[in-house]
mmCIF file of C-alpha atoms and ligand atoms in Angstrom:
data_model
loop_
_atom_site.group_PDB
_atom_site.id
_atom_site.type_symbol
_atom_site.label_atom_id
_atom_site.label_comp_id
_atom_site.label_asym_id
_atom_site.label_seq_id
_atom_site.Cartn_x
_atom_site.Cartn_y
_atom_site.Cartn_z
ATOM 1 C CA MET A 1 0.223 -0.353 -0.039
ATOM 2 C CA ASP A 2 1.968 3.546 -1.150
ATOM 3 C CA ALA A 3 1.826 5.784 2.416
ATOM 4 C CA VAL A 4 0.664 8.613 2.757
ATOM 5 C CA SER A 5 1.016 11.771 4.233
ATOM 6 C CA VAL A 6 -1.348 14.727 4.802
ATOM 7 C CA LEU A 7 -1.093 18.253 6.528
ATOM 8 C CA VAL A 8 -3.228 20.525 8.572
ATOM 9 C CA PHE A 9 -3.316 23.452 9.424
ATOM 10 C CA ASN A 10 -5.148 24.910 12.433
ATOM 11 C CA ALA A 11 -6.014 28.878 12.226
ATOM 12 C CA GLY A 12 -6.731 30.184 15.266
ATOM 13 C CA SER A 13 -8.016 34.162 16.015
ATOM 14 C CA SER A 14 -4.916 34.547 16.779
ATOM 15 C CA THR A 15 -2.532 31.394 15.935
ATOM 16 C CA ILE A 16 -1.901 28.585 13.459
ATOM 17 C CA LYS A 17 -1.049 25.400 14.813
ATOM 18 C CA PHE A 18 0.305 23.035 11.774
ATOM 19 C CA SER A 19 0.037 18.947 12.158
ATOM 20 C CA LEU A 20 1.553 16.777 9.652
ATOM 21 C CA PHE A 21 0.452 12.637 9.571
ATOM 22 C CA ALA A 22 2.248 10.177 8.816
ATOM 23 C CA GLY A 23 1.184 6.449 6.694
ATOM 24 C CA ARG A 24 -2.655 4.935 6.906
ATOM 25 C CA SER A 25 -1.804 4.410 10.299
ATOM 26 C CA MET A 26 -1.902 8.360 10.889
ATOM 27 C CA GLU A 27 0.639 8.789 13.247
ATOM 28 C CA LEU A 28 1.671 12.301 13.506
ATOM 29 C CA SER A 29 5.592 13.209 12.612
ATOM 30 C CA ALA A 30 4.675 16.144 12.913
ATOM 31 C CA GLY A 31 3.851 19.598 14.949
ATOM 32 C CA GLU A 32 4.004 22.629 16.613
ATOM 33 C CA THR A 33 1.953 26.423 17.080
ATOM 34 C CA LEU A 34 3.263 29.583 15.782
ATOM 35 C CA GLU A 35 1.748 33.501 15.992
ATOM 36 C CA ASP A 36 3.107 34.520 12.902
ATOM 37 C CA PRO A 37 0.421 35.818 10.798
ATOM 38 C CA PRO A 38 -1.874 33.126 8.682
ATOM 39 C CA ALA A 39 1.077 33.811 4.804
ATOM 40 C CA ASP A 40 4.552 34.050 6.752
ATOM 41 C CA ALA A 41 4.274 31.000 9.375
ATOM 42 C CA VAL A 42 2.781 29.095 5.717
ATOM 43 C CA GLU A 43 5.897 29.954 4.770
ATOM 44 C CA LYS A 44 7.291 29.125 7.445
ATOM 45 C CA ILE A 45 6.318 25.459 8.464
ATOM 46 C CA VAL A 46 6.113 24.954 4.946
ATOM 47 C CA SER A 47 10.422 25.047 5.016
ATOM 48 C CA SER A 48 10.443 23.327 8.238
ATOM 49 C CA ILE A 49 9.698 20.706 6.419
ATOM 50 C CA ARG A 50 10.569 21.291 3.136
ATOM 51 C CA ASP A 51 13.361 17.493 3.447
ATOM 52 C CA VAL A 52 10.081 14.920 5.389
ATOM 53 C CA LEU A 53 7.818 16.713 1.772
ATOM 54 C CA ALA A 54 10.458 16.039 -0.769
ATOM 55 C CA GLU A 55 11.017 12.087 0.785
ATOM 56 C CA ASP A 56 6.975 11.361 1.009
ATOM 57 C CA PRO A 57 4.872 14.202 -0.940
ATOM 58 C CA VAL A 58 1.221 14.916 0.981
ATOM 59 C CA SER A 59 -1.933 13.630 -0.226
ATOM 60 C CA ALA A 60 -3.071 15.705 0.634
ATOM 61 C CA VAL A 61 -3.825 19.627 2.857
ATOM 62 C CA GLY A 62 -6.446 19.636 5.387
ATOM 63 C CA HIS A 63 -7.672 23.156 6.603
ATOM 64 C CA ARG A 64 -9.661 23.528 9.441
ATOM 65 C CA VAL A 65 -12.371 26.200 9.103
ATOM 66 C CA VAL A 66 -15.021 27.464 12.000
ATOM 67 C CA HIS A 67 -18.186 28.466 10.333
ATOM 68 C CA GLY A 68 -19.452 27.357 7.178
ATOM 69 C CA GLY A 69 -22.648 28.803 7.334
ATOM 70 C CA GLY A 70 -26.034 26.836 6.206
ATOM 71 C CA ARG A 71 -23.700 26.032 1.913
ATOM 72 C CA PHE A 72 -21.660 23.629 3.567
ATOM 73 C CA LYS A 73 -22.646 20.284 5.654
ATOM 74 C CA GLU A 74 -19.315 18.345 4.232
ATOM 75 C CA SER A 75 -15.721 17.776 4.256
ATOM 76 C CA VAL A 76 -15.421 19.673 0.570
ATOM 77 C CA ARG A 77 -12.360 20.388 -2.213
ATOM 78 C CA ILE A 78 -10.952 24.141 -2.096
ATOM 79 C CA ASP A 79 -11.245 25.500 -4.880
ATOM 80 C CA ASP A 80 -11.452 29.675 -5.784
ATOM 81 C CA ARG A 81 -15.280 29.351 -5.908
ATOM 82 C CA VAL A 82 -15.435 27.429 -2.506
ATOM 83 C CA LEU A 83 -12.964 30.392 -0.996
ATOM 84 C CA GLY A 84 -14.904 32.872 -2.248
ATOM 85 C CA GLU A 85 -17.700 31.354 0.181
ATOM 86 C CA ILE A 86 -15.684 30.875 2.912
ATOM 87 C CA SER A 87 -14.837 34.429 2.734
ATOM 88 C CA GLY A 88 -17.780 35.530 2.655
ATOM 89 C CA LEU A 89 -19.068 33.805 5.574
ATOM 90 C CA SER A 90 -16.363 35.875 7.385
ATOM 91 C CA LYS A 91 -19.042 38.215 8.946
ATOM 92 C CA LEU A 92 -20.346 34.795 10.377
ATOM 93 C CA ALA A 93 -17.073 34.323 12.846
ATOM 94 C CA PRO A 94 -14.766 37.466 11.897
ATOM 95 C CA LEU A 95 -11.729 36.668 14.484
ATOM 96 C CA HIS A 96 -12.067 32.860 12.566
ATOM 97 C CA ASN A 97 -12.684 32.473 8.871
ATOM 98 C CA PRO A 98 -9.795 35.561 7.336
ATOM 99 C CA PRO A 99 -7.914 33.249 9.249
ATOM 100 C CA ALA A 100 -8.440 30.360 7.269
ATOM 101 C CA VAL A 101 -8.869 32.471 4.279
ATOM 102 C CA ASP A 102 -4.940 33.409 4.588
ATOM 103 C CA THR A 103 -4.004 30.521 5.470
ATOM 104 C CA ILE A 104 -6.037 28.291 2.947
ATOM 105 C CA VAL A 105 -4.545 30.511 -0.238
ATOM 106 C CA ALA A 106 -0.791 30.753 1.365
ATOM 107 C CA ALA A 107 -0.702 26.611 2.085
ATOM 108 C CA GLN A 108 -1.973 26.884 -2.505
ATOM 109 C CA ARG A 109 0.323 28.721 -3.216
ATOM 110 C CA ALA A 110 3.257 26.687 -0.501
ATOM 111 C CA VAL A 111 1.753 23.068 -1.715
ATOM 112 C CA PRO A 112 0.582 23.268 -5.275
ATOM 113 C CA ASP A 113 -1.357 19.693 -7.085
ATOM 114 C CA VAL A 114 -2.797 17.879 -4.260
ATOM 115 C CA PRO A 115 -6.199 18.074 -4.111
ATOM 116 C CA HIS A 116 -6.954 20.861 -0.177
ATOM 117 C CA ILE A 117 -9.630 19.905 2.169
ATOM 118 C CA ALA A 118 -11.952 22.311 3.968
ATOM 119 C CA VAL A 119 -13.749 20.376 7.013
ATOM 120 C CA PHE A 120 -15.602 22.825 8.954
ATOM 121 C CA ASP A 121 -16.511 22.861 12.225
ATOM 122 C CA THR A 122 -20.591 23.706 11.720
ATOM 123 C CA ALA A 123 -20.343 20.639 9.867
ATOM 124 C CA TYR A 124 -21.086 17.819 12.382
ATOM 125 C CA PHE A 125 -24.841 20.401 13.267
ATOM 126 C CA SER A 126 -26.199 20.537 9.653
ATOM 127 C CA ASP A 127 -28.616 17.436 9.970
ATOM 128 C CA LEU A 128 -29.862 18.908 13.536
ATOM 129 C CA PRO A 129 -33.990 18.485 12.829
ATOM 130 C CA PRO A 130 -35.198 22.099 12.820
ATOM 131 C CA GLU A 131 -37.078 21.458 16.472
ATOM 132 C CA ARG A 132 -33.152 21.800 17.476
ATOM 133 C CA HIS A 133 -32.246 25.065 14.914
ATOM 134 C CA VAL A 134 -35.523 26.876 14.038
ATOM 135 C CA TYR A 135 -35.808 30.096 17.287
ATOM 136 C CA PRO A 136 -38.762 30.700 18.542
ATOM 137 C CA LEU A 137 -38.488 33.558 16.942
ATOM 138 C CA PRO A 138 -40.302 35.729 13.643
ATOM 139 C CA TYR A 139 -40.169 32.778 10.983
ATOM 140 C CA GLU A 140 -39.052 35.692 8.113
ATOM 141 C CA TRP A 141 -35.643 35.846 10.524
ATOM 142 C CA TYR A 142 -34.950 32.333 10.156
ATOM 143 C CA GLU A 143 -36.168 32.486 6.722
ATOM 144 C CA LYS A 144 -35.173 35.206 5.066
ATOM 145 C CA HIS A 145 -31.648 36.147 7.430
ATOM 146 C CA GLY A 146 -30.703 32.699 7.981
ATOM 147 C CA ILE A 147 -31.033 33.106 11.871
ATOM 148 C CA ARG A 148 -30.717 29.665 12.584
ATOM 149 C CA ARG A 149 -28.491 27.635 15.184
ATOM 150 C CA PHE A 150 -25.459 26.414 13.765
ATOM 151 C CA GLY A 151 -23.594 24.874 16.291
ATOM 152 C CA PHE A 152 -19.756 25.037 17.335
ATOM 153 C CA HIS A 153 -16.609 22.859 17.946
ATOM 154 C CA GLY A 154 -17.889 20.468 15.652
ATOM 155 C CA ILE A 155 -14.609 19.010 14.369
ATOM 156 C CA SER A 156 -14.163 17.680 18.151
ATOM 157 C CA HIS A 157 -17.317 16.306 19.102
ATOM 158 C CA ALA A 158 -17.282 14.414 15.765
ATOM 159 C CA TYR A 159 -14.613 12.425 17.059
ATOM 160 C CA CYS A 160 -15.268 11.536 20.320
ATOM 161 C CA ALA A 161 -18.470 10.538 19.930
ATOM 162 C CA GLY A 162 -16.695 8.279 17.673
ATOM 163 C CA ARG A 163 -13.843 8.074 20.413
ATOM 164 C CA ALA A 164 -16.267 7.337 22.729
ATOM 165 C CA ALA A 165 -18.032 4.180 21.302
ATOM 166 C CA GLU A 166 -14.481 3.239 19.913
ATOM 167 C CA PHE A 167 -13.129 3.218 23.577
ATOM 168 C CA LEU A 168 -15.549 1.732 25.068
ATOM 169 C CA GLY A 169 -16.150 -1.171 21.677
ATOM 170 C CA ARG A 170 -19.731 -0.173 20.782
ATOM 171 C CA PRO A 171 -20.991 0.007 17.428
ATOM 172 C CA SER A 172 -21.904 4.022 16.932
ATOM 173 C CA GLY A 173 -25.150 3.087 15.481
ATOM 174 C CA GLY A 174 -27.733 3.299 17.735
ATOM 175 C CA PHE A 175 -24.718 4.753 20.522
ATOM 176 C CA ARG A 176 -26.018 7.583 22.523
ATOM 177 C CA VAL A 177 -22.921 9.946 23.400
ATOM 178 C CA VAL A 178 -23.126 13.357 25.435
ATOM 179 C CA THR A 179 -19.534 15.143 24.696
ATOM 180 C CA CYS A 180 -18.482 18.470 26.614
ATOM 181 C CA HIS A 181 -15.968 20.261 25.308
ATOM 182 C CA LEU A 182 -14.712 22.460 28.246
ATOM 183 C CA GLY A 183 -11.719 24.520 26.845
ATOM 184 C CA ASN A 184 -11.980 28.569 26.748
ATOM 185 C CA GLY A 185 -14.360 27.764 24.459
ATOM 186 C CA CYS A 186 -17.120 25.603 26.345
ATOM 187 C CA SER A 187 -19.343 23.431 24.522
ATOM 188 C CA ALA A 188 -21.725 20.423 24.980
ATOM 189 C CA THR A 189 -22.869 18.440 22.457
ATOM 190 C CA ALA A 190 -25.695 15.182 21.446
ATOM 191 C CA SER A 191 -24.753 12.444 19.183
ATOM 192 C CA LEU A 192 -26.423 9.218 17.503
ATOM 193 C CA GLY A 193 -24.925 7.263 15.308
ATOM 194 C CA ALA A 194 -22.121 9.345 15.416
ATOM 195 C CA LYS A 195 -24.112 12.391 14.143
ATOM 196 C CA ALA A 196 -24.674 15.890 16.483
ATOM 197 C CA VAL A 197 -28.775 15.819 17.540
ATOM 198 C CA ALA A 198 -28.621 18.898 19.585
ATOM 199 C CA THR A 199 -26.178 21.460 21.280
ATOM 200 C CA THR A 200 -25.822 24.295 23.271
ATOM 201 C CA MET A 201 -23.760 26.928 21.242
ATOM 202 C CA GLY A 202 -26.147 28.576 18.355
ATOM 203 C CA PHE A 203 -26.018 31.276 15.884
ATOM 204 C CA THR A 204 -22.823 32.135 16.844
ATOM 205 C CA PRO A 205 -20.270 30.710 19.282
ATOM 206 C CA LEU A 206 -21.816 32.508 22.368
ATOM 207 C CA GLU A 207 -24.812 30.284 22.915
ATOM 208 C CA GLY A 208 -24.893 28.098 26.289
ATOM 209 C CA LEU A 209 -22.408 26.952 28.056
ATOM 210 C CA MET A 210 -20.434 29.271 31.059
ATOM 211 C CA MET A 211 -16.743 29.705 29.620
ATOM 212 C CA GLY A 212 -13.552 30.807 29.779
ATOM 213 C CA THR A 213 -14.965 35.270 28.846
ATOM 214 C CA ARG A 214 -18.048 34.570 27.573
ATOM 215 C CA ALA A 215 -20.968 34.603 29.453
ATOM 216 C CA GLY A 216 -23.244 31.333 27.439
ATOM 217 C CA SER A 217 -26.466 32.153 27.798
ATOM 218 C CA VAL A 218 -27.925 34.597 30.074
ATOM 219 C CA ASP A 219 -31.958 35.954 29.738
ATOM 220 C CA PRO A 220 -31.931 38.404 27.072
ATOM 221 C CA GLY A 221 -33.773 41.301 28.724
ATOM 222 C CA ILE A 222 -30.558 41.661 30.388
ATOM 223 C CA LEU A 223 -29.498 42.718 27.246
ATOM 224 C CA PHE A 224 -32.065 45.569 26.481
ATOM 225 C CA TYR A 225 -31.627 46.255 30.198
ATOM 226 C CA ALA A 226 -27.521 47.371 30.358
ATOM 227 C CA MET A 227 -28.069 49.014 26.782
ATOM 228 C CA GLU A 228 -31.065 51.060 28.305
ATOM 229 C CA ARG A 229 -30.596 51.454 31.646
ATOM 230 C CA MET A 230 -26.677 51.752 32.551
ATOM 231 C CA GLY A 231 -25.957 53.322 28.751
ATOM 232 C CA LEU A 232 -23.893 50.536 27.029
ATOM 233 C CA SER A 233 -23.590 50.728 23.882
ATOM 234 C CA PRO A 234 -24.562 47.545 21.655
ATOM 235 C CA ARG A 235 -20.270 46.848 20.211
ATOM 236 C CA GLU A 236 -19.396 47.233 24.267
ATOM 237 C CA LEU A 237 -22.460 44.741 25.229
ATOM 238 C CA GLU A 238 -20.830 42.003 22.974
ATOM 239 C CA GLN A 239 -17.241 43.107 23.726
ATOM 240 C CA THR A 240 -18.483 41.768 27.631
ATOM 241 C CA LEU A 241 -20.156 39.123 26.489
ATOM 242 C CA LEU A 242 -17.292 38.133 25.032
ATOM 243 C CA ARG A 243 -14.428 39.050 26.778
ATOM 244 C CA GLY A 244 -15.738 40.416 30.319
ATOM 245 C CA SER A 245 -17.990 37.101 31.337
ATOM 246 C CA GLY A 246 -18.328 34.116 31.818
ATOM 247 C CA LEU A 247 -15.377 33.171 34.231
ATOM 248 C CA LEU A 248 -13.628 36.069 34.087
ATOM 249 C CA GLY A 249 -16.354 38.111 34.684
ATOM 250 C CA VAL A 250 -17.508 36.392 37.892
ATOM 251 C CA SER A 251 -13.897 36.158 39.155
ATOM 252 C CA GLY A 252 -12.797 39.241 37.878
ATOM 253 C CA ILE A 253 -9.304 37.336 38.210
ATOM 254 C CA SER A 254 -8.975 35.490 35.239
ATOM 255 C CA SER A 255 -10.976 33.065 32.392
ATOM 256 C CA ASP A 256 -7.697 30.378 32.800
ATOM 257 C CA PHE A 257 -9.883 27.633 34.983
ATOM 258 C CA ARG A 258 -6.420 26.957 36.619
ATOM 259 C CA THR A 259 -5.618 30.665 37.766
ATOM 260 C CA VAL A 260 -10.082 30.459 39.261
ATOM 261 C CA ARG A 261 -9.714 27.098 40.700
ATOM 262 C CA GLU A 262 -6.115 28.584 42.811
ATOM 263 C CA ALA A 263 -7.998 30.990 44.364
ATOM 264 C CA ALA A 264 -11.058 28.721 44.952
ATOM 265 C CA ARG A 265 -8.384 27.684 47.023
ATOM 266 C CA GLU A 266 -7.733 30.006 49.100
ATOM 267 C CA GLY A 267 -10.832 30.895 49.626
ATOM 268 C CA ASN A 268 -11.813 33.067 47.121
ATOM 269 C CA MET A 269 -15.740 33.943 46.997
ATOM 270 C CA ARG A 270 -16.467 34.762 44.260
ATOM 271 C CA ALA A 271 -13.764 32.251 42.708
ATOM 272 C CA ARG A 272 -15.628 30.222 44.164
ATOM 273 C CA LEU A 273 -19.297 31.489 42.766
ATOM 274 C CA ALA A 274 -17.582 31.603 39.295
ATOM 275 C CA LEU A 275 -16.824 27.193 39.577
ATOM 276 C CA ALA A 276 -20.472 26.484 40.439
ATOM 277 C CA ILE A 277 -21.943 28.504 37.843
ATOM 278 C CA TYR A 278 -19.410 26.493 35.748
ATOM 279 C CA ALA A 279 -20.265 23.702 36.980
ATOM 280 C CA GLU A 280 -24.050 23.865 37.206
ATOM 281 C CA SER A 281 -24.813 25.173 33.548
ATOM 282 C CA VAL A 282 -22.260 21.674 32.533
ATOM 283 C CA ARG A 283 -24.764 19.864 34.883
ATOM 284 C CA THR A 284 -28.320 21.454 33.321
ATOM 285 C CA ALA A 285 -26.747 21.556 30.117
ATOM 286 C CA VAL A 286 -25.494 17.592 29.528
ATOM 287 C CA GLY A 287 -29.437 16.895 31.655
ATOM 288 C CA GLY A 288 -31.194 18.963 29.047
ATOM 289 C CA LEU A 289 -28.951 16.879 25.890
ATOM 290 C CA ALA A 290 -29.836 13.207 28.042
ATOM 291 C CA ALA A 291 -33.252 14.382 27.544
ATOM 292 C CA ALA A 292 -33.278 14.617 23.589
ATOM 293 C CA LEU A 293 -31.951 11.872 23.187
ATOM 294 C CA GLY A 294 -33.584 9.647 24.929
ATOM 295 C CA GLY A 295 -30.556 8.217 27.381
ATOM 296 C CA VAL A 296 -27.143 8.625 27.971
ATOM 297 C CA ASP A 297 -24.713 5.775 26.579
ATOM 298 C CA ALA A 298 -21.565 8.036 27.143
ATOM 299 C CA LEU A 299 -20.775 11.255 29.185
ATOM 300 C CA VAL A 300 -17.760 12.693 26.911
ATOM 301 C CA PHE A 301 -15.909 14.903 29.046
ATOM 302 C CA THR A 302 -12.919 17.016 26.616
ATOM 303 C CA ALA A 303 -10.603 20.040 25.484
ATOM 304 C CA GLY A 304 -8.299 21.690 28.672
ATOM 305 C CA VAL A 305 -10.698 22.069 31.535
ATOM 306 C CA GLY A 306 -12.278 18.812 30.765
ATOM 307 C CA GLU A 307 -9.984 16.851 29.754
ATOM 308 C CA ASN A 308 -7.286 17.563 33.586
ATOM 309 C CA ALA A 309 -10.089 19.262 35.458
ATOM 310 C CA ALA A 310 -11.473 16.256 38.181
ATOM 311 C CA GLU A 311 -12.924 18.350 40.914
ATOM 312 C CA LEU A 312 -14.635 19.608 37.682
ATOM 313 C CA ARG A 313 -15.939 16.680 36.642
ATOM 314 C CA GLU A 314 -16.746 16.076 41.206
ATOM 315 C CA GLU A 315 -18.858 18.514 40.741
ATOM 316 C CA ALA A 316 -20.741 18.350 37.238
ATOM 317 C CA CYS A 317 -22.386 14.809 37.476
ATOM 318 C CA ARG A 318 -23.204 16.032 40.768
ATOM 319 C CA GLY A 319 -27.375 14.879 39.867
ATOM 320 C CA LEU A 320 -26.945 12.522 36.809
ATOM 321 C CA GLU A 321 -27.232 9.819 38.864
ATOM 322 C CA CYS A 322 -30.802 9.778 38.081
ATOM 323 C CA LEU A 323 -29.817 9.650 34.082
ATOM 324 C CA GLY A 324 -28.133 6.689 34.763
ATOM 325 C CA LEU A 325 -24.092 8.414 34.917
ATOM 326 C CA ARG A 326 -22.017 7.495 38.058
ATOM 327 C CA LEU A 327 -18.194 8.550 38.436
ATOM 328 C CA ASP A 328 -15.653 6.849 40.820
ATOM 329 C CA PRO A 329 -14.454 10.025 42.270
ATOM 330 C CA GLY A 330 -11.176 7.532 42.893
ATOM 331 C CA ARG A 331 -10.718 7.521 39.682
ATOM 332 C CA ASN A 332 -12.277 10.509 38.568
ATOM 333 C CA ARG A 333 -8.757 11.595 40.183
ATOM 334 C CA ALA A 334 -6.645 8.801 39.277
ATOM 335 C CA LEU A 335 -6.636 8.116 35.773
ATOM 336 C CA ARG A 336 -5.844 10.007 32.807
ATOM 337 C CA PRO A 337 -7.301 10.975 29.233
ATOM 338 C CA ASP A 338 -8.462 8.900 27.655
ATOM 339 C CA ALA A 339 -10.636 6.508 30.574
ATOM 340 C CA ASP A 340 -13.399 5.138 31.882
ATOM 341 C CA LEU A 341 -13.799 7.104 35.064
ATOM 342 C CA SER A 342 -17.461 5.227 35.851
ATOM 343 C CA GLY A 343 -18.023 2.982 38.840
ATOM 344 C CA ASP A 344 -18.776 -0.711 38.114
ATOM 345 C CA GLY A 345 -22.173 -1.495 38.022
ATOM 346 C CA PRO A 346 -25.278 -1.121 35.169
ATOM 347 C CA GLY A 347 -25.660 2.479 33.442
ATOM 348 C CA GLY A 348 -23.456 4.645 31.144
ATOM 349 C CA ARG A 349 -20.187 5.784 31.248
ATOM 350 C CA ILE A 350 -18.318 8.297 32.269
ATOM 351 C CA LEU A 351 -14.729 8.983 29.635
ATOM 352 C CA ALA A 352 -12.597 11.978 29.556
ATOM 353 C CA LEU A 353 -11.090 11.756 25.888
ATOM 354 C CA ARG A 354 -8.540 14.123 24.686
ATOM 355 C CA THR A 355 -9.891 16.045 22.192
ATOM 356 C CA ARG A 356 -7.639 15.121 18.699
ATOM 357 C CA GLU A 357 -8.782 17.318 16.251
ATOM 358 C CA ASP A 358 -5.719 17.350 14.169
ATOM 359 C CA LEU A 359 -6.832 13.291 14.054
ATOM 360 C CA HIS A 360 -10.125 14.386 12.820
ATOM 361 C CA ILE A 361 -9.497 17.550 10.103
ATOM 362 C CA ALA A 362 -6.756 14.458 8.483
ATOM 363 C CA ARG A 363 -8.953 11.903 8.204
ATOM 364 C CA GLU A 364 -11.748 13.705 6.352
ATOM 365 C CA ALA A 365 -9.573 14.924 3.864
ATOM 366 C CA LEU A 366 -8.112 12.125 2.911
ATOM 367 C CA GLU A 367 -11.364 10.830 2.480
ATOM 368 C CA GLY A 368 -12.260 14.068 0.788
ATOM 369 C CA ALA A 369 -8.799 13.723 -1.303
ATOM 370 C CA ALA A 370 -9.751 9.541 -2.619
ATOM 371 C CA GLY A 371 -13.438 11.005 -3.251
ATOM 372 C CA PHE A 372 -12.009 13.474 -5.390
ATOM 373 C CA ILE A 373 -9.455 11.656 -6.679
ATOM 374 C CA SER A 374 -11.884 8.130 -7.486
ATOM 375 C CA ARG A 375 -15.044 10.669 -9.301
ATOM 376 C CA PRO A 376 -13.150 12.768 -11.462
ATOM 377 C CA GLY A 377 -15.193 15.031 -13.660
ATOM 378 C CA LEU A 378 -17.214 15.828 -10.704
ATOM 379 C CA PRO A 379 -17.098 19.993 -9.783
HETATM 380 P P1 LIG B 401 -8.887 26.330 23.536
HETATM 381 O O1 LIG B 401 -10.416 26.110 24.286
HETATM 382 O O2 LIG B 401 -8.005 27.698 23.060
HETATM 383 O O3 LIG B 401 -8.293 24.905 23.074
HETATM 384 P P2 LIG B 401 -7.751 24.282 26.181
HETATM 385 O O4 LIG B 401 -9.359 23.110 25.428
HETATM 386 O O5 LIG B 401 -6.656 24.172 25.559
HETATM 387 O O6 LIG B 401 -7.907 26.107 25.227
HETATM 388 O O7 LIG B 401 -8.805 24.743 27.231
HETATM 389 C C1 LIG B 401 -7.851 26.114 28.086
HETATM 390 C C2 LIG B 401 -8.359 25.644 29.742
HETATM 391 O O8 LIG B 401 -8.110 24.700 29.980
HETATM 392 C C3 LIG B 401 -7.963 27.044 30.562
HETATM 393 O O9 LIG B 401 -9.787 27.812 30.905
HETATM 394 C C4 LIG B 401 -7.124 26.474 31.410
HETATM 395 O O10 LIG B 401 -6.631 26.838 32.450
HETATM 396 C C5 LIG B 401 -7.819 25.353 31.188
HETATM 397 N N1 LIG B 401 -6.638 24.296 31.712
HETATM 398 C C6 LIG B 401 -5.735 23.409 30.873
HETATM 399 N N2 LIG B 401 -5.277 23.198 31.279
HETATM 400 C C7 LIG B 401 -5.157 22.109 32.780
HETATM 401 C C8 LIG B 401 -4.994 21.341 34.293
HETATM 402 N N3 LIG B 401 -3.933 21.557 33.684
HETATM 403 N N4 LIG B 401 -6.866 21.450 35.275
HETATM 404 C C9 LIG B 401 -7.309 22.416 34.503
HETATM 405 N N5 LIG B 401 -7.945 22.667 34.089
HETATM 406 C C10 LIG B 401 -6.929 22.848 33.154
#
């Protein structure tokens, strides 16, 4: 079998990560995070691996794209039209789509003649049923303005839902899993048979769980009150909800979970409150998503907080026994991802899994490239 390699670019709002996977086993052979502007970062990356690429050329280049709008329901080979559409979605993801476009342009120049595949965070949610993606607002807002739930972190949720079934040795068909991605941004998703059926993030990545600096869901009435009675402009309000809320807003100390945890341990009451609200927000979201699935076979914690913060997992799982989810406190504290943290006995399993977004992108890119090659002549 021919050797295959895939190069993956993950352009964030302030960094570019790359990963090089080699061979059918998808061994990670190189990777780094750079803070340079996209074009410079791509140039540095490609020249740093030039010798490797000369020896073992890549079969595909995968690109993470946060927003695919309602348009992109699956990964797609990038051509000029696709690139234009991704760029056109920038108003929905102003921090993420523009650097992804710049990265793609630079990468196409640096690694020409192989398929470049866009893998979208929103794609995993493109089949949410209408009652879970249409908001209870005037229907014209949906029809005319495209206001709907898109969902985010789809690459991580898709990877973790698949990995949970694999880890437990269960067939993915009919497997009910709730994945909690708890990093700087936080979201939770219900998946049935490796397809998302409900998720907490919405039209923008502001909805749902409490996050590092983002509020998550709050009463929209508060926003009018803040504008009309507290004199905040729409711009100030947006900045407050995006950058001045969540763990940072409540604790007044930091958006970083570890720093807030440290302060809470030292007795800081606002830090303690912030962590309590955070856990409550996860717990109640899991409850709602479990109901959407009619039960949970696996509850997954992932990303920086989910993978590492045992006390948060313990707090968030308090009360979930009513859903058949029982955490084993000893395992929860002792085991590292990927691990089964649940107690013995019947019921759903509680897992900590290391999210591997880049691996998921690499697999999608290979599949996309193979599909294209085996179906020549398609647009
Ligand atoms: P991003 O969403 O930017 O990818 P991460 O998934 O890296 O972010 O998550 C960042 C969060 O994870 C921060 O709040 C950080 O404090 C938290 N975190 C990282 N390591 C640990 C740890 N060992 N224990 C608790 N929290 C951690």
